[in-house]
Amino acid sequence: MTLYPLAATIVVTGRTATGDVTALDDDLAQHAKAVAQIVWETLVQWRVRPPASNEAAIGELLA
């Protein structure tokens, strides 16, 4: 799995039981925002100290 930096606005949505797109509930939206913040902070750190490999990068993000 190769990591690619996201360079645009991202919209996270949920699905209804019938498959329609819907907004996330508040708890899930807050979780998505927290994950995005952590990924952004990690990418900022990687500009100074890049990961040794793609596997190391995935490990850092999942930690």
Short mmCIF file of N, CA, C and O in Angstrom, two decimals:
data_model
loop_
_atom_site.label_atom_id
_atom_site.label_comp_id
_atom_site.label_asym_id
_atom_site.label_seq_id
_atom_site.Cartn_x
_atom_site.Cartn_y
_atom_site.Cartn_z
N MET A 1 0.85 -1.17 0.00
CA MET A 1 0.00 0.00 0.00
C MET A 1 0.89 1.24 0.00
O MET A 1 1.63 1.47 0.94
N THR A 2 0.84 2.02 -1.04
CA THR A 2 1.63 3.23 -1.13
C THR A 2 0.83 4.40 -0.59
O THR A 2 -0.35 4.54 -0.89
N LEU A 3 1.49 5.23 0.21
CA LEU A 3 0.81 6.41 0.75
C LEU A 3 0.98 7.59 -0.19
O LEU A 3 2.07 7.84 -0.68
N TYR A 4 -0.09 8.28 -0.45
CA TYR A 4 -0.05 9.49 -1.26
C TYR A 4 -0.62 10.64 -0.45
O TYR A 4 -1.71 10.52 0.10
N PRO A 5 0.09 11.76 -0.37
CA PRO A 5 -0.47 12.90 0.36
C PRO A 5 -1.73 13.41 -0.34
O PRO A 5 -1.79 13.43 -1.57
N LEU A 6 -2.71 13.77 0.43
CA LEU A 6 -3.94 14.33 -0.12
C LEU A 6 -3.71 15.82 -0.36
O LEU A 6 -3.22 16.52 0.51
N ALA A 7 -4.10 16.30 -1.51
CA ALA A 7 -3.84 17.69 -1.86
C ALA A 7 -5.11 18.42 -2.24
O ALA A 7 -5.11 19.28 -3.11
N ALA A 8 -6.20 18.09 -1.59
CA ALA A 8 -7.47 18.75 -1.90
C ALA A 8 -8.41 18.57 -0.72
O ALA A 8 -8.10 17.87 0.23
N THR A 9 -9.54 19.23 -0.80
CA THR A 9 -10.55 19.07 0.23
C THR A 9 -11.13 17.67 0.16
O THR A 9 -11.43 17.16 -0.92
N ILE A 10 -11.28 17.04 1.31
CA ILE A 10 -11.83 15.69 1.38
C ILE A 10 -13.16 15.75 2.12
O ILE A 10 -13.28 16.43 3.13
N VAL A 11 -14.16 15.05 1.61
CA VAL A 11 -15.46 14.98 2.26
C VAL A 11 -15.71 13.53 2.65
O VAL A 11 -15.61 12.64 1.81
N VAL A 12 -16.00 13.30 3.93
CA VAL A 12 -16.29 11.96 4.41
C VAL A 12 -17.80 11.89 4.65
O VAL A 12 -18.36 12.74 5.33
N THR A 13 -18.44 10.89 4.07
CA THR A 13 -19.88 10.73 4.24
C THR A 13 -20.20 9.32 4.67
O THR A 13 -19.37 8.43 4.62
N GLY A 14 -21.42 9.15 5.10
CA GLY A 14 -21.90 7.82 5.47
C GLY A 14 -22.91 7.34 4.44
O GLY A 14 -23.18 8.01 3.46
N ARG A 15 -23.43 6.16 4.67
CA ARG A 15 -24.45 5.59 3.79
C ARG A 15 -25.68 5.21 4.61
O ARG A 15 -25.56 4.75 5.74
N THR A 16 -26.84 5.40 4.02
CA THR A 16 -28.07 4.95 4.66
C THR A 16 -28.28 3.47 4.35
O THR A 16 -27.54 2.88 3.56
N ALA A 17 -29.29 2.89 4.95
CA ALA A 17 -29.59 1.46 4.72
C ALA A 17 -29.92 1.20 3.25
O ALA A 17 -29.70 0.10 2.74
N THR A 18 -30.44 2.22 2.54
CA THR A 18 -30.78 2.05 1.13
C THR A 18 -29.64 2.40 0.19
O THR A 18 -29.78 2.33 -1.01
N GLY A 19 -28.49 2.80 0.76
CA GLY A 19 -27.33 3.10 -0.06
C GLY A 19 -27.15 4.57 -0.41
O GLY A 19 -26.22 4.93 -1.11
N ASP A 20 -28.08 5.42 0.06
CA ASP A 20 -27.93 6.86 -0.21
C ASP A 20 -26.79 7.44 0.62
O ASP A 20 -26.43 6.91 1.66
N VAL A 21 -26.23 8.54 0.16
CA VAL A 21 -25.18 9.24 0.89
C VAL A 21 -25.83 10.14 1.94
O VAL A 21 -26.85 10.77 1.70
N THR A 22 -25.24 10.17 3.13
CA THR A 22 -25.78 10.98 4.21
C THR A 22 -24.63 11.54 5.04
O THR A 22 -23.48 11.09 4.92
N ALA A 23 -24.92 12.52 5.86
CA ALA A 23 -23.90 13.10 6.74
C ALA A 23 -23.55 12.10 7.84
O ALA A 23 -24.35 11.23 8.20
N LEU A 24 -22.34 12.23 8.37
CA LEU A 24 -21.93 11.40 9.50
C LEU A 24 -22.59 11.93 10.77
O LEU A 24 -22.84 13.13 10.89
N ASP A 25 -22.82 11.03 11.73
CA ASP A 25 -23.31 11.52 13.01
C ASP A 25 -22.17 12.28 13.70
O ASP A 25 -21.02 12.21 13.29
N ASP A 26 -22.50 13.05 14.72
CA ASP A 26 -21.51 13.94 15.36
C ASP A 26 -20.28 13.20 15.88
O ASP A 26 -19.16 13.67 15.71
N ASP A 27 -20.49 12.04 16.52
CA ASP A 27 -19.35 11.29 17.06
C ASP A 27 -18.39 10.83 15.96
O ASP A 27 -17.17 10.95 16.08
N LEU A 28 -18.95 10.31 14.88
CA LEU A 28 -18.13 9.84 13.78
C LEU A 28 -17.44 11.01 13.07
O LEU A 28 -16.28 10.90 12.66
N ALA A 29 -18.13 12.13 12.94
CA ALA A 29 -17.52 13.32 12.33
C ALA A 29 -16.35 13.82 13.17
O ALA A 29 -15.29 14.17 12.63
N GLN A 30 -16.50 13.84 14.50
CA GLN A 30 -15.40 14.25 15.37
C GLN A 30 -14.21 13.30 15.26
O GLN A 30 -13.06 13.72 15.27
N HIS A 31 -14.50 12.01 15.15
CA HIS A 31 -13.43 11.01 14.99
C HIS A 31 -12.69 11.24 13.67
O HIS A 31 -11.45 11.21 13.65
N ALA A 32 -13.41 11.48 12.60
CA ALA A 32 -12.78 11.74 11.30
C ALA A 32 -11.90 12.99 11.35
O ALA A 32 -10.80 13.01 10.81
N LYS A 33 -12.38 14.02 12.04
CA LYS A 33 -11.59 15.26 12.18
C LYS A 33 -10.32 15.00 12.99
O LYS A 33 -9.25 15.51 12.65
N ALA A 34 -10.44 14.22 14.05
CA ALA A 34 -9.26 13.91 14.88
C ALA A 34 -8.23 13.12 14.09
O ALA A 34 -7.03 13.41 14.16
N VAL A 35 -8.67 12.14 13.32
CA VAL A 35 -7.75 11.35 12.50
C VAL A 35 -7.07 12.24 11.46
O VAL A 35 -5.86 12.17 11.26
N ALA A 36 -7.84 13.10 10.82
CA ALA A 36 -7.27 14.01 9.82
C ALA A 36 -6.22 14.93 10.45
O ALA A 36 -5.17 15.19 9.86
N GLN A 37 -6.49 15.41 11.65
CA GLN A 37 -5.54 16.29 12.34
C GLN A 37 -4.23 15.54 12.64
O GLN A 37 -3.14 16.07 12.43
N ILE A 38 -4.34 14.32 13.12
CA ILE A 38 -3.15 13.52 13.43
C ILE A 38 -2.34 13.24 12.16
O ILE A 38 -1.12 13.33 12.15
N VAL A 39 -3.02 12.91 11.07
CA VAL A 39 -2.32 12.65 9.81
C VAL A 39 -1.62 13.92 9.34
O VAL A 39 -0.46 13.89 8.93
N TRP A 40 -2.29 15.06 9.42
CA TRP A 40 -1.67 16.33 9.02
C TRP A 40 -0.43 16.62 9.86
O TRP A 40 0.62 16.98 9.32
N GLU A 41 -0.53 16.45 11.17
CA GLU A 41 0.61 16.69 12.05
C GLU A 41 1.77 15.74 11.72
O GLU A 41 2.94 16.14 11.75
N THR A 42 1.45 14.50 11.40
CA THR A 42 2.48 13.53 11.03
C THR A 42 3.16 13.93 9.73
O THR A 42 4.39 13.87 9.62
N LEU A 43 2.39 14.36 8.74
CA LEU A 43 2.97 14.79 7.47
C LEU A 43 3.88 16.00 7.65
O LEU A 43 4.93 16.10 7.01
N VAL A 44 3.52 16.91 8.54
CA VAL A 44 4.37 18.06 8.84
C VAL A 44 5.70 17.58 9.42
O VAL A 44 6.77 18.04 9.03
N GLN A 45 5.65 16.63 10.34
CA GLN A 45 6.87 16.08 10.93
C GLN A 45 7.72 15.37 9.88
O GLN A 45 8.95 15.41 9.93
N TRP A 46 7.08 14.70 8.93
CA TRP A 46 7.81 13.97 7.90
C TRP A 46 8.58 14.89 6.97
O TRP A 46 9.51 14.46 6.32
N ARG A 47 8.18 16.15 6.87
CA ARG A 47 8.96 17.08 6.04
C ARG A 47 10.34 17.30 6.63
O ARG A 47 11.29 17.54 5.92
N VAL A 48 10.44 17.21 7.96
CA VAL A 48 11.70 17.38 8.66
C VAL A 48 12.44 16.05 8.77
O VAL A 48 13.64 15.97 8.61
N ARG A 49 11.68 14.99 9.08
CA ARG A 49 12.25 13.67 9.30
C ARG A 49 11.39 12.64 8.57
O ARG A 49 10.46 12.08 9.11
N PRO A 50 11.68 12.41 7.28
CA PRO A 50 10.86 11.46 6.52
C PRO A 50 11.00 10.05 7.07
O PRO A 50 12.04 9.70 7.63
N PRO A 51 9.96 9.23 6.91
CA PRO A 51 10.05 7.84 7.36
C PRO A 51 11.09 7.09 6.52
O PRO A 51 11.36 7.43 5.38
N ALA A 52 11.66 6.06 7.11
CA ALA A 52 12.71 5.28 6.46
C ALA A 52 12.18 4.48 5.27
O ALA A 52 12.91 4.21 4.33
N SER A 53 10.91 4.11 5.32
CA SER A 53 10.32 3.31 4.24
C SER A 53 8.81 3.50 4.25
O SER A 53 8.25 4.08 5.18
N ASN A 54 8.17 3.00 3.22
CA ASN A 54 6.72 3.05 3.16
C ASN A 54 6.11 2.25 4.31
O ASN A 54 5.12 2.66 4.92
N GLU A 55 6.71 1.11 4.63
CA GLU A 55 6.22 0.29 5.74
C GLU A 55 6.33 1.04 7.06
O GLU A 55 5.44 0.97 7.90
N ALA A 56 7.44 1.77 7.25
CA ALA A 56 7.61 2.57 8.47
C ALA A 56 6.56 3.68 8.53
O ALA A 56 6.02 3.98 9.60
N ALA A 57 6.25 4.27 7.39
CA ALA A 57 5.24 5.33 7.35
C ALA A 57 3.87 4.79 7.74
O ALA A 57 3.16 5.38 8.56
N ILE A 58 3.53 3.65 7.20
CA ILE A 58 2.23 3.03 7.54
C ILE A 58 2.19 2.70 9.02
O ILE A 58 1.19 2.96 9.70
N GLY A 59 3.29 2.17 9.55
CA GLY A 59 3.34 1.85 10.97
C GLY A 59 3.16 3.08 11.85
O GLY A 59 2.46 3.03 12.85
N GLU A 60 3.78 4.20 11.45
CA GLU A 60 3.63 5.44 12.22
C GLU A 60 2.20 5.92 12.22
O GLU A 60 1.65 6.32 13.24
N LEU A 61 1.58 5.90 11.04
CA LEU A 61 0.20 6.38 10.95
C LEU A 61 -0.75 5.49 11.73
O LEU A 61 -1.70 5.99 12.36
N LEU A 62 -0.54 4.20 11.69
CA LEU A 62 -1.43 3.29 12.41
C LEU A 62 -1.21 3.29 13.92
O LEU A 62 -2.09 2.89 14.67
N ALA A 63 -0.02 3.72 14.34
CA ALA A 63 0.26 3.78 15.78
C ALA A 63 -0.52 4.90 16.38
O ALA A 63 -0.98 4.95 17.43
#
